[in-house]
mmCIF file of C-alpha atoms and ligand atoms in Angstrom:
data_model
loop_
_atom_site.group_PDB
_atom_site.id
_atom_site.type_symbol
_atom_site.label_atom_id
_atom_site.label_comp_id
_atom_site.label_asym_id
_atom_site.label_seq_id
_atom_site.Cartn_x
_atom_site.Cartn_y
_atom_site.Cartn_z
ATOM 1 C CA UNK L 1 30.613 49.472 100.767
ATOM 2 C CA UNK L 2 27.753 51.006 99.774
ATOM 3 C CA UNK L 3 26.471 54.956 100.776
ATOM 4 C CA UNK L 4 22.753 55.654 101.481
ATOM 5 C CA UNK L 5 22.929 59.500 100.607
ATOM 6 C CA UNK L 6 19.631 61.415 101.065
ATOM 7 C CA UNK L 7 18.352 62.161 97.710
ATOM 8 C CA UNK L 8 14.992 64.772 98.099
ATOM 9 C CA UNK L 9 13.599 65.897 101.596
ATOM 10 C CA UNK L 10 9.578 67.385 101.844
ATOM 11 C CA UNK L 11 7.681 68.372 104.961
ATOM 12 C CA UNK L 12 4.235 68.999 106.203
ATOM 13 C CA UNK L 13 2.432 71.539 108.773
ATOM 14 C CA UNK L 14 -1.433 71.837 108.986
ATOM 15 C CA UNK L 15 -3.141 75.285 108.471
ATOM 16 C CA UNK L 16 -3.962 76.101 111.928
ATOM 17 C CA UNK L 17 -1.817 77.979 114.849
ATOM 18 C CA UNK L 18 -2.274 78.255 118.032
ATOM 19 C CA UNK L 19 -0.236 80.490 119.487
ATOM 20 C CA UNK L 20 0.453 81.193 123.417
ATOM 21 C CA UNK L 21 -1.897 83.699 123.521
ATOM 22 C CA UNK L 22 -4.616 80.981 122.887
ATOM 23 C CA UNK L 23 -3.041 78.745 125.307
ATOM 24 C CA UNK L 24 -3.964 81.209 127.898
ATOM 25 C CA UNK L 25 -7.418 81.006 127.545
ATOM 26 C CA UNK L 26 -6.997 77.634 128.083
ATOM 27 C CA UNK L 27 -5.088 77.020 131.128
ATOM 28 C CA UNK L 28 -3.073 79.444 133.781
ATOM 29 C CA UNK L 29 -0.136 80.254 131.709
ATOM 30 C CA UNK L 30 1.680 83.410 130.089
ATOM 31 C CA UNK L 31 3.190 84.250 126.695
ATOM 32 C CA UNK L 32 5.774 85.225 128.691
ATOM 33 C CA UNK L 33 6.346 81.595 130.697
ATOM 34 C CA UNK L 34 6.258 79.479 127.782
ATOM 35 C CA UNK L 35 8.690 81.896 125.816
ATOM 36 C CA UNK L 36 11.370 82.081 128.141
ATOM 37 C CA UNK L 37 10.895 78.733 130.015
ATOM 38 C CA UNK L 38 10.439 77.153 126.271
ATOM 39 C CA UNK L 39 11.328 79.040 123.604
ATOM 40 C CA UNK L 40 7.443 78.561 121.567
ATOM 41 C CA UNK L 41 5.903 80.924 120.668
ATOM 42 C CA UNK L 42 3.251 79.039 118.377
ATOM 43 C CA UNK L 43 2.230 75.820 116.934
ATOM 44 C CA UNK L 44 0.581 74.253 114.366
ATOM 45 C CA UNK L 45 -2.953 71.567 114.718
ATOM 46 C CA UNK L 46 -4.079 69.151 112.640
ATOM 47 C CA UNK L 47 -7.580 69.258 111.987
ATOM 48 C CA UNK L 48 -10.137 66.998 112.938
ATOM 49 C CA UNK L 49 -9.701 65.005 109.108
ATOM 50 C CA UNK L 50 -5.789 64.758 109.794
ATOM 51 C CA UNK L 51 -3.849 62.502 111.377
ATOM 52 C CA UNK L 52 0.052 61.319 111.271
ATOM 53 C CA UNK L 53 -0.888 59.367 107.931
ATOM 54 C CA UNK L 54 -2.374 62.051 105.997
ATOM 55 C CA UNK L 55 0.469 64.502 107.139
ATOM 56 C CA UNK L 56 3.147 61.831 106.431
ATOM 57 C CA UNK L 57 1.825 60.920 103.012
ATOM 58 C CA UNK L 58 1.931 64.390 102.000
ATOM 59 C CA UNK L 59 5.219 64.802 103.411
ATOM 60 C CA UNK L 60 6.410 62.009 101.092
ATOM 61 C CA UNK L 61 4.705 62.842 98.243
ATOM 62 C CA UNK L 62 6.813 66.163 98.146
ATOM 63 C CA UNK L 63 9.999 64.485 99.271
ATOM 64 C CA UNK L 64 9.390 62.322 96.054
ATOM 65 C CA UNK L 65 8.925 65.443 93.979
ATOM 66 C CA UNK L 66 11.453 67.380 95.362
ATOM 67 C CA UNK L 67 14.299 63.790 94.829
ATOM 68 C CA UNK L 68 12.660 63.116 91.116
ATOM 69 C CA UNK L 69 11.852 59.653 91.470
ATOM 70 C CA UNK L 70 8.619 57.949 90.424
ATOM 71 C CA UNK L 71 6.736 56.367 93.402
ATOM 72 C CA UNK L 72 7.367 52.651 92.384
ATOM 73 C CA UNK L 73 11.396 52.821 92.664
ATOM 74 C CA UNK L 74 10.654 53.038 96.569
ATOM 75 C CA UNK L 75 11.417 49.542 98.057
ATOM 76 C CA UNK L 76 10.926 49.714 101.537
ATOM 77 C CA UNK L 77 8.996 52.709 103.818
ATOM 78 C CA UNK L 78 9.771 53.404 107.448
ATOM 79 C CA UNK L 79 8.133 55.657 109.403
ATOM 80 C CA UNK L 80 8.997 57.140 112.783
ATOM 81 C CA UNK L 81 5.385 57.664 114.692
ATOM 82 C CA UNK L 82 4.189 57.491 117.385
ATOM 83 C CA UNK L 83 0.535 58.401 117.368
ATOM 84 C CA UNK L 84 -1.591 56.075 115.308
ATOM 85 C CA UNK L 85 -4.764 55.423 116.188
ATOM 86 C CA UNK L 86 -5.891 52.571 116.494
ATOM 87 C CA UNK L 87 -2.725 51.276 117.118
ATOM 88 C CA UNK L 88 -2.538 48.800 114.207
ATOM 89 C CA UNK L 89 -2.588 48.479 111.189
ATOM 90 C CA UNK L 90 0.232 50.532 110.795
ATOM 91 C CA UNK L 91 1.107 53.948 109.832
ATOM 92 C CA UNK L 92 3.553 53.012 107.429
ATOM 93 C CA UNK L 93 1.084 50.692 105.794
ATOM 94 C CA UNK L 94 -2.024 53.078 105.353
ATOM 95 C CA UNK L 95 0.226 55.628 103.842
ATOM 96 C CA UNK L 96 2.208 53.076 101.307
ATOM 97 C CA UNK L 97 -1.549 52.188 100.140
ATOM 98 C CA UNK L 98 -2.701 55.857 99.781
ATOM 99 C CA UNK L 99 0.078 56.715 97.597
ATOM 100 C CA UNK L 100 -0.167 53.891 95.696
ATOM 101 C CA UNK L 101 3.881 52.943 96.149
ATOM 102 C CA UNK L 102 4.571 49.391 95.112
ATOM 103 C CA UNK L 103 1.700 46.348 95.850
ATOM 104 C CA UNK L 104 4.629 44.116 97.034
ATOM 105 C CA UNK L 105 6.358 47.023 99.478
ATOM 106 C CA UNK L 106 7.867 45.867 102.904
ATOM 107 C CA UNK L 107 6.654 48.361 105.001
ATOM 108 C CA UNK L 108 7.322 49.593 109.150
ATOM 109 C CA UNK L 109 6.849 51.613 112.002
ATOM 110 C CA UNK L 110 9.413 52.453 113.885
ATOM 111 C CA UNK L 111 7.674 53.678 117.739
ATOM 112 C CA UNK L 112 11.025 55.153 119.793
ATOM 113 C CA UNK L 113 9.033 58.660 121.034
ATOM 114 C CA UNK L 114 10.455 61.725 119.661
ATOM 115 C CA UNK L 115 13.339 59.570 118.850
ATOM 116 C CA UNK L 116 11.183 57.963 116.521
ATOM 117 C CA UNK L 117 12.669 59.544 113.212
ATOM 118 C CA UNK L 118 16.893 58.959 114.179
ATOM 119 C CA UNK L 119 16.154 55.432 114.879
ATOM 120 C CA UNK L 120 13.837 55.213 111.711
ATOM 121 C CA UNK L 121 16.062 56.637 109.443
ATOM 122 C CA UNK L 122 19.133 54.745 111.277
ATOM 123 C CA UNK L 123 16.893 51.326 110.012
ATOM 124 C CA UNK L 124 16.826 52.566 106.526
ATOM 125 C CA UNK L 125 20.557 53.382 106.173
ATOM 126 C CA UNK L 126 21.359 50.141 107.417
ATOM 127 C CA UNK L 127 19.249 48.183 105.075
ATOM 128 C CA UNK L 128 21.192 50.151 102.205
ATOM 129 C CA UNK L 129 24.126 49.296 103.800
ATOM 130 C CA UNK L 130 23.363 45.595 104.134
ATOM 131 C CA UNK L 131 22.418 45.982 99.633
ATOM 132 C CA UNK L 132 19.183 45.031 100.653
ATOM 133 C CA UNK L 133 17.401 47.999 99.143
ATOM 134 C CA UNK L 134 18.469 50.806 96.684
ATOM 135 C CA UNK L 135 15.896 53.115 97.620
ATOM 136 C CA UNK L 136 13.895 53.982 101.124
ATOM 137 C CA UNK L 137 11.519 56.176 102.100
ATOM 138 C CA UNK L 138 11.652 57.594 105.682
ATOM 139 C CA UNK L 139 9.025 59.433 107.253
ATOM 140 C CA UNK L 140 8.682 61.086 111.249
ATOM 141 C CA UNK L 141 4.963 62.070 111.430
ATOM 142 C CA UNK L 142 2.954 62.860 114.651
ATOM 143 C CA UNK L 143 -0.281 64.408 115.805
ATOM 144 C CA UNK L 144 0.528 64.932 119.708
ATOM 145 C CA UNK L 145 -2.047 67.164 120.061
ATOM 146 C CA UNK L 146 -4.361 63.978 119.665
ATOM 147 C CA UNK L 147 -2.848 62.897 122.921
ATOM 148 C CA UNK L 148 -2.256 66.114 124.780
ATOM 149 C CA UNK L 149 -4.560 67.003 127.553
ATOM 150 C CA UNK L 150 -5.223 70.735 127.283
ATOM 151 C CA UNK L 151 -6.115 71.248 130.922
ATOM 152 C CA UNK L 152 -2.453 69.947 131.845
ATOM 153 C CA UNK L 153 -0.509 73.283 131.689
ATOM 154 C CA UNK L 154 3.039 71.448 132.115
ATOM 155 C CA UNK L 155 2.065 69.791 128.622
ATOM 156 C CA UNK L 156 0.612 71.003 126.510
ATOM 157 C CA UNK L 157 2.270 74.133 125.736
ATOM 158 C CA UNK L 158 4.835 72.308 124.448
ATOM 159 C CA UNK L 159 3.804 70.116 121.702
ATOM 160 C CA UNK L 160 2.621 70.362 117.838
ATOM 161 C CA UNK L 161 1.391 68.458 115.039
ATOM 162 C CA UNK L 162 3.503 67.744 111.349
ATOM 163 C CA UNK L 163 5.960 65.562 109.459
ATOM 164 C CA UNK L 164 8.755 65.582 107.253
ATOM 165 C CA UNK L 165 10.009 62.854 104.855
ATOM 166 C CA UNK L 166 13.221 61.819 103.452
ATOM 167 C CA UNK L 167 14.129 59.904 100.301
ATOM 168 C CA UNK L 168 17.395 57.891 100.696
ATOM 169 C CA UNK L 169 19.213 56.070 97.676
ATOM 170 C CA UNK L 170 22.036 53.728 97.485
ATOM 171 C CA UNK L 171 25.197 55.925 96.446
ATOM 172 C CA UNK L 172 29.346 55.818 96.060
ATOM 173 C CA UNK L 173 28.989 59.448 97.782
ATOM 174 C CA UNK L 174 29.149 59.896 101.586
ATOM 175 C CA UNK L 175 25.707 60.279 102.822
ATOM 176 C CA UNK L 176 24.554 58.961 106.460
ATOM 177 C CA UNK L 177 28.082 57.727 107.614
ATOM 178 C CA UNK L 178 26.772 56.523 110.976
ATOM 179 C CA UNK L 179 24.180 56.371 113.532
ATOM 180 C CA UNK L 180 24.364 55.787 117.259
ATOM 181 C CA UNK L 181 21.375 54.574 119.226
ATOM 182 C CA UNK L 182 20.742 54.676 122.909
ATOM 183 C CA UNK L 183 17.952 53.833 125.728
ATOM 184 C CA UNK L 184 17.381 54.119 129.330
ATOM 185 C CA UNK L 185 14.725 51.750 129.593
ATOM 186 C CA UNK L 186 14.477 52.498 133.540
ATOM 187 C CA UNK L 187 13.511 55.397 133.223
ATOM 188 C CA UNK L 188 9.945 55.110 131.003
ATOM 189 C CA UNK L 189 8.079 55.894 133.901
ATOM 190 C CA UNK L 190 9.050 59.819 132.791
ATOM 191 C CA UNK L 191 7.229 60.043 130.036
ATOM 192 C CA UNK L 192 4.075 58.157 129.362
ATOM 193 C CA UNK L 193 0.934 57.872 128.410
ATOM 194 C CA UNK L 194 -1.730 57.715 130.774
ATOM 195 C CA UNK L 195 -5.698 56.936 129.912
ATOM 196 C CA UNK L 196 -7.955 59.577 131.923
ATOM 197 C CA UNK L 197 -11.197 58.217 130.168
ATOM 198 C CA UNK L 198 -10.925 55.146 129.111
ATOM 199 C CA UNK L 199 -10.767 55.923 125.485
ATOM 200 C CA UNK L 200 -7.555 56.282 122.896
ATOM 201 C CA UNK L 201 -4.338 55.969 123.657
ATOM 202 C CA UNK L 202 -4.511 58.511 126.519
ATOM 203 C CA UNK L 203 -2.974 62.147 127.285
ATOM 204 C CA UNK L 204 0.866 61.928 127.851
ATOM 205 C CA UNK L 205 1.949 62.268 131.525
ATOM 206 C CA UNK L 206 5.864 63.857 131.795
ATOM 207 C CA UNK L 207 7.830 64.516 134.558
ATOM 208 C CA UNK L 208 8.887 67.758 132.988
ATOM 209 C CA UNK L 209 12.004 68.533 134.794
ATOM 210 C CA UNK L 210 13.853 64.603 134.977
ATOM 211 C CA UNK L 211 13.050 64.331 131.339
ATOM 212 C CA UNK L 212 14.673 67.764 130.523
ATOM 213 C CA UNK L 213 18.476 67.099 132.726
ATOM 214 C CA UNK L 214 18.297 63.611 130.907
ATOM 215 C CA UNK L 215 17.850 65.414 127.665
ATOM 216 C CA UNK L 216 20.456 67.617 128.260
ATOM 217 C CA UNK L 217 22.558 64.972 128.827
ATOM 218 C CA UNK L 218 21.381 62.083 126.358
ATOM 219 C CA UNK L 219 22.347 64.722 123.362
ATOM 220 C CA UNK L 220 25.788 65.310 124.483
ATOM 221 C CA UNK L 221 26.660 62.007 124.942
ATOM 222 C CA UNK L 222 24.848 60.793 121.251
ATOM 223 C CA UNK L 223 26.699 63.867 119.923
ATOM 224 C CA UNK L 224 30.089 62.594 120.763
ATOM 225 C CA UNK L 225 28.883 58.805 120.217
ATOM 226 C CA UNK L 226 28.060 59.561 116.364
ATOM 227 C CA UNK L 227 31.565 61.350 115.787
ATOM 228 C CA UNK L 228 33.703 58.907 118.365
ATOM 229 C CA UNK L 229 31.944 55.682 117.769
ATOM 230 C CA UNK L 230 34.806 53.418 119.593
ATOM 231 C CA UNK L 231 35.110 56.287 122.440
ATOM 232 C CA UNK L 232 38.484 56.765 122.145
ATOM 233 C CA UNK L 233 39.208 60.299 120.957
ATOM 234 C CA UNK L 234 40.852 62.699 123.504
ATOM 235 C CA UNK L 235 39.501 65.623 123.996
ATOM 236 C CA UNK L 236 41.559 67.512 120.503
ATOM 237 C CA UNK L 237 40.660 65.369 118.515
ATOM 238 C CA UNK L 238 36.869 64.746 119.395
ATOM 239 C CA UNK L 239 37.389 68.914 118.906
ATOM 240 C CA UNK L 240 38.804 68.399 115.558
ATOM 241 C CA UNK L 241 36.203 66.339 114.519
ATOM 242 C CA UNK L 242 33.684 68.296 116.071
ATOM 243 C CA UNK L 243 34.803 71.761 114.247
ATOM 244 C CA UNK L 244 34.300 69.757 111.122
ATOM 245 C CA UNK L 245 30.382 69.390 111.992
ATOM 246 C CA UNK L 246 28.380 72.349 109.674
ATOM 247 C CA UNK L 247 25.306 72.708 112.051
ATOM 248 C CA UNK L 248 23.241 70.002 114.128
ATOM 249 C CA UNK L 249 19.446 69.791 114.066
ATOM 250 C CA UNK L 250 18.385 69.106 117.426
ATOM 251 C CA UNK L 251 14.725 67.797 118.568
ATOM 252 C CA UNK L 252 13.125 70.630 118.918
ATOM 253 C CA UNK L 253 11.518 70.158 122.535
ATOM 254 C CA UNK L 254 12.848 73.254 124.303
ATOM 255 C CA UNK L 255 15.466 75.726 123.538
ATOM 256 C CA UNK L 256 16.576 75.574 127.330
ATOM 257 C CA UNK L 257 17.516 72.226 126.948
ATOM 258 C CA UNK L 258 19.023 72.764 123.191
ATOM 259 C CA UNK L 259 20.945 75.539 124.272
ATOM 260 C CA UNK L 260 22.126 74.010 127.447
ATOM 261 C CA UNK L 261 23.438 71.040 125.466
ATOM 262 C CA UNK L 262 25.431 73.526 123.380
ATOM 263 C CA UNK L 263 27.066 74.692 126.357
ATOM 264 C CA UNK L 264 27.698 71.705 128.040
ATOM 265 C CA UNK L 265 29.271 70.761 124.465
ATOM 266 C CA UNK L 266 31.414 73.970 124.512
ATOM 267 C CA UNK L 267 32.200 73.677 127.900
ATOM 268 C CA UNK L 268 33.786 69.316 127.499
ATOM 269 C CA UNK L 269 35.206 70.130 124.133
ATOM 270 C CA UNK L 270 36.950 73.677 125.469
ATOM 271 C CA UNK L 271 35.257 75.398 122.552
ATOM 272 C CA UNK L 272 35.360 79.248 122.014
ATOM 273 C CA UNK L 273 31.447 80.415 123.726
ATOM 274 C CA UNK L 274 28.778 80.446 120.991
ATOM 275 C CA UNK L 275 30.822 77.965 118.405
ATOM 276 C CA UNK L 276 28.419 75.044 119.274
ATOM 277 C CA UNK L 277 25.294 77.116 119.638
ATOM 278 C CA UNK L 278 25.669 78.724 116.684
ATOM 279 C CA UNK L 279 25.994 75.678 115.009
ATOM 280 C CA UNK L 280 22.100 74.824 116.684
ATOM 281 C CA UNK L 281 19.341 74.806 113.746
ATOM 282 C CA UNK L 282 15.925 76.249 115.647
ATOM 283 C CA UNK L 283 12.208 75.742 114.510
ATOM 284 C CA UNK L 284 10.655 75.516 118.076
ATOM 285 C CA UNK L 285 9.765 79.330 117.615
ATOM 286 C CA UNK L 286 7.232 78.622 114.855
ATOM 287 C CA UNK L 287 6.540 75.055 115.424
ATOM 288 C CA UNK L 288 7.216 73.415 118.585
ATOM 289 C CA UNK L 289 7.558 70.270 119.712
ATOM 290 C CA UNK L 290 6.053 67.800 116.905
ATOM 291 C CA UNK L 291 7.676 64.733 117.971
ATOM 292 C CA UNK L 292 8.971 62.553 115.350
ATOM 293 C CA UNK L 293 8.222 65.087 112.591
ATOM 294 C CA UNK L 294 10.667 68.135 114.359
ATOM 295 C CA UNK L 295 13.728 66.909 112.739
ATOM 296 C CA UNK L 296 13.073 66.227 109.348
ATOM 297 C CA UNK L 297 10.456 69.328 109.106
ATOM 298 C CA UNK L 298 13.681 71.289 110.106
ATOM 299 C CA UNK L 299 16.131 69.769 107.553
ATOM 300 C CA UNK L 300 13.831 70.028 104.594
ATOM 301 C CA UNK L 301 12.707 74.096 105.661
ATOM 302 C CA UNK L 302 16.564 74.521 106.495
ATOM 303 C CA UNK L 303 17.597 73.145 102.738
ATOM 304 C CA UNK L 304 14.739 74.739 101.316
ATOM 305 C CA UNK L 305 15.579 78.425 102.910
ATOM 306 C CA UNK L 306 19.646 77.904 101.766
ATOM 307 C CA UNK L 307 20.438 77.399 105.251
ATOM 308 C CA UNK L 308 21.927 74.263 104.652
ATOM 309 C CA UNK L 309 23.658 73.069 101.414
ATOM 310 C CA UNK L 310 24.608 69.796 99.962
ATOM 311 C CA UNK L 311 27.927 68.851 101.062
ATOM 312 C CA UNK L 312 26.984 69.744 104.458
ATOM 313 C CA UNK L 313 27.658 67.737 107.471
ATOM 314 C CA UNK L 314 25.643 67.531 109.753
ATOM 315 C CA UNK L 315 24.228 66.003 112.932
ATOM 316 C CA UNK L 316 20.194 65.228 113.707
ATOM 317 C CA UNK L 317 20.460 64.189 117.483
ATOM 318 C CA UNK L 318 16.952 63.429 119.458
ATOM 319 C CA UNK L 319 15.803 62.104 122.414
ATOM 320 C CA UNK L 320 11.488 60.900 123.920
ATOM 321 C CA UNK L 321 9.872 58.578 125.452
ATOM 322 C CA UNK L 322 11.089 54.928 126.468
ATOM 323 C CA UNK L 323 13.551 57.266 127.079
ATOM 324 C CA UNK L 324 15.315 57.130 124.064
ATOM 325 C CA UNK L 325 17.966 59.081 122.384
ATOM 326 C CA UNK L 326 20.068 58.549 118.938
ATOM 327 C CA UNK L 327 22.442 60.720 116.846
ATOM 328 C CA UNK L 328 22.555 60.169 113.126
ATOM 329 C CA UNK L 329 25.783 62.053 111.645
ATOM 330 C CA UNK L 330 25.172 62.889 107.557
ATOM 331 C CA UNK L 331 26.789 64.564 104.791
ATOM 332 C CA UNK L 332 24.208 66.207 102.804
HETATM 333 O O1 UT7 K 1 10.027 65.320 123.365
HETATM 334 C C1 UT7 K 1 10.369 65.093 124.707
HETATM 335 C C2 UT7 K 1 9.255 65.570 125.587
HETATM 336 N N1 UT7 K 1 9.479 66.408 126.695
HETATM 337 C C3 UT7 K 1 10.402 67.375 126.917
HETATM 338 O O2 UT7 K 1 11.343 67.559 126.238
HETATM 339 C C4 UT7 K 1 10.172 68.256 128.099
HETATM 340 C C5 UT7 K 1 11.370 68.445 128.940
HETATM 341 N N2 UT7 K 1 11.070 69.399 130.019
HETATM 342 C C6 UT7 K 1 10.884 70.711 129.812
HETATM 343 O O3 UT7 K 1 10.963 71.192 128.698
HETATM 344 C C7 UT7 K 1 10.637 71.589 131.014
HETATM 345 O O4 UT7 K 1 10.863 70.841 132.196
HETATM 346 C C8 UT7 K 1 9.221 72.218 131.054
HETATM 347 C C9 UT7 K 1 9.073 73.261 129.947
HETATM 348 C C10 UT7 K 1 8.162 71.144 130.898
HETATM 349 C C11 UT7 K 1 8.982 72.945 132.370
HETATM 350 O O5 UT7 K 1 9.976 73.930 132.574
HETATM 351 P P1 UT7 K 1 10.808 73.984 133.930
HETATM 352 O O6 UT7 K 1 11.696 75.130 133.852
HETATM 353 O O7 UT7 K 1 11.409 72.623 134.139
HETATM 354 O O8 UT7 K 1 9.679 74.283 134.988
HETATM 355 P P2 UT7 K 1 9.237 73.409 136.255
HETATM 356 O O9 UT7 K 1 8.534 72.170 135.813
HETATM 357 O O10 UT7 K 1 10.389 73.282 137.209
HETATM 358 O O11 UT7 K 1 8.153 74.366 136.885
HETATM 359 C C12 UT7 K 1 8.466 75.676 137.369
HETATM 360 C C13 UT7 K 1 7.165 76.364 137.779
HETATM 361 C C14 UT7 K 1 6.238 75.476 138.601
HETATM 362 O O12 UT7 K 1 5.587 76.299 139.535
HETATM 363 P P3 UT7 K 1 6.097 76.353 141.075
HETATM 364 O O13 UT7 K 1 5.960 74.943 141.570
HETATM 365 O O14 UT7 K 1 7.515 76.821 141.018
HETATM 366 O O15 UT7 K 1 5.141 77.326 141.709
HETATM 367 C C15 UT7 K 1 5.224 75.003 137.603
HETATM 368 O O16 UT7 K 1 3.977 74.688 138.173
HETATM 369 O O17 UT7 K 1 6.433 76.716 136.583
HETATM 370 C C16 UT7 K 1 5.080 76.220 136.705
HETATM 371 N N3 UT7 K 1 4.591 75.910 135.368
HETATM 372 C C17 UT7 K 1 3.993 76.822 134.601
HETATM 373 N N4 UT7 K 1 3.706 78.115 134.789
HETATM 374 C C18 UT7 K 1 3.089 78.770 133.792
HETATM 375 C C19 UT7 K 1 4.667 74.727 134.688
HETATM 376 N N5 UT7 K 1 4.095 74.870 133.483
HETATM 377 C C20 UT7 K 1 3.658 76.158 133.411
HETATM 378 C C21 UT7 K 1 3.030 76.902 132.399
HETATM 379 N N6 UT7 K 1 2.764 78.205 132.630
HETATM 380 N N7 UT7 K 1 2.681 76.368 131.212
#
């Protein structure tokens, strides 16, 4: 069978930051709340110009760069998003005619909330699995603050604008061995959008403290899902197979809930304190929550910094709206 090994990774952040301190001249809030009950500190906003197609087509561009392909030997683009507007045409679309990729290009948006970017690139990998396509573009890309309502202080110190981009090639090496998707579909009243004037798509409506125990929960479980597809390891040897994992880039929607994953994982697998959090890659500092694009903007600044190498393995494991929540487990 055939690999689909990730060939070139690029990333995107607009120029502005708003930091906490700004937030509080917005709403009743504290640099002090948000950094211990979240773990931001800042985040970036996309202009008024911007949106999730002009950060996702320059997210692209330098993932082409960076993998040293030309832009016609892309055959299909995905994109995890969740925030175009209007709705259709989509995302995936505007940016394949921007760049100018191929006139013929199958093109698609995958809409799973921050989960948006696992299931996306889980789509690709399987259509290089299948030998339907050599190479695929995947992109997560989202402007949340185009949906956040800044008067709503349980929101909207949490989220963040930018994208990151993948490039992923047909291959005899190991690249994404395996994905595992999953859903709650009950529970989408959580986590929604909700129209206060009429207009857009609306400002999104959570209920802060359900969504975060599912989380909590949801990445465990996708964790162990990815390694243990069949769910039939004991408990040494879904250790074993654990211990083999380099580092795991989480969604970055709070570092509670990251760090309380990693402990939950320490605590099931009977793992020395610290060996799973350790193992935690963290941009929410600096960035965030930016939905579909917090994954891959962490594995391209992670591979860019030396923080990750190729050869690595590692797991991306997310969870949003619908709810949703998917592992993908990769050697780099
Ligand atoms: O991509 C997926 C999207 N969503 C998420 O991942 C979010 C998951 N949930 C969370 O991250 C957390 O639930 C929050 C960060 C949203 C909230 O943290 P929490 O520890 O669950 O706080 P809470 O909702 O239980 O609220 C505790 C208190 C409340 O006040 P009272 O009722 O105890 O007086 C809130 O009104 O904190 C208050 N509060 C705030 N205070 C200052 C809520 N937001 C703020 C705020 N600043 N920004």
């Amino acid at each position: 069978m055939h690999h689909a090994s990730i060939i070139g990774t690029g990333s995107y952040v607009p120029e502005r930051i708003l930091t906490n301190h700004h937030l509080r001249e917005m709403v009743d809030t504290s640099d002090k709340w948000i950094i211990e009950r979240t773990g931001i500190r800042e985040r970036r906003i996309a202009s008024g110009e911007e949106t999730n197609v002009t950060m996702g087509r320059i997210a692209l561009e330098r993932a082409i760069e960076n993998s040293g392909i030309r832009c016609e030997e892309i055959e299909f683009l995905v994109v995890g998003t969740n925030t175009t507007e209007p709705v259709w045409p989509s995302a995936s679309g505007h940016i394949a005619n921007l760049l100018g990729l191929r006139k013929d290009l199958p093109f698609l948006d995958v809409q799973a909330g921050c989960t948006g970017f696992n299931y996306a690139l889980s789509v690709a990998e399987m259509s290089i699995k299948a030998e339907q396509y050599r190479t695929v573009a995947v992109i997560g890309t989202d402007k949340l603050s185009a949906i956040t309502d800044y008067q709503d202080r349980n929101t909207c110190v949490l989220f963040g604008d930018g994208a990151g981009a993948l490039i992923l090639r047909q291959s005899m090496n190991e690249g994404i061995i395996r994905s595992h998707l999953g859903g709650n579909a009950k529970a989408r009243d959580l986590l929604i959008l909700s129209k206060k004037d009429g207009t857009g798509n609306g400002y999104i409506k959570m209920e802060g403290r359900k969504v975060y125990t599912f989380a909590k929960r949801a990445m465990v479980e996708s964790c162990f899902r990815v390694l243990d597809p069949s769910g039939t390891a004991g408990k040494n040897e879904l250790r074993a197979l654990f211990e083999q994992v380099t580092k795991i880039i989480p969604h970055q929607a709070n570092a509670r809930i990251i760090m309380g994953a990693a402990e939950e994982l320490e605590s099931r697998l009977e793992l020395p304190a610290g060996e799973a959090k350790n193992k935690m890659i963290m941009t929410i500092e600096q960035y965030g929550n930016n939905s579909c694009a917090s994954i891959p903007l962490a594995l391209d600044l992670s591979l860019r910094t030396g923080k990750l190498r190729k050869g690595d393995l590692v797991i991306f494991v997310g969870f949003g709206a619908g709810l949703t929540y998917a592992a993908n487990l990769v050697r780099l």
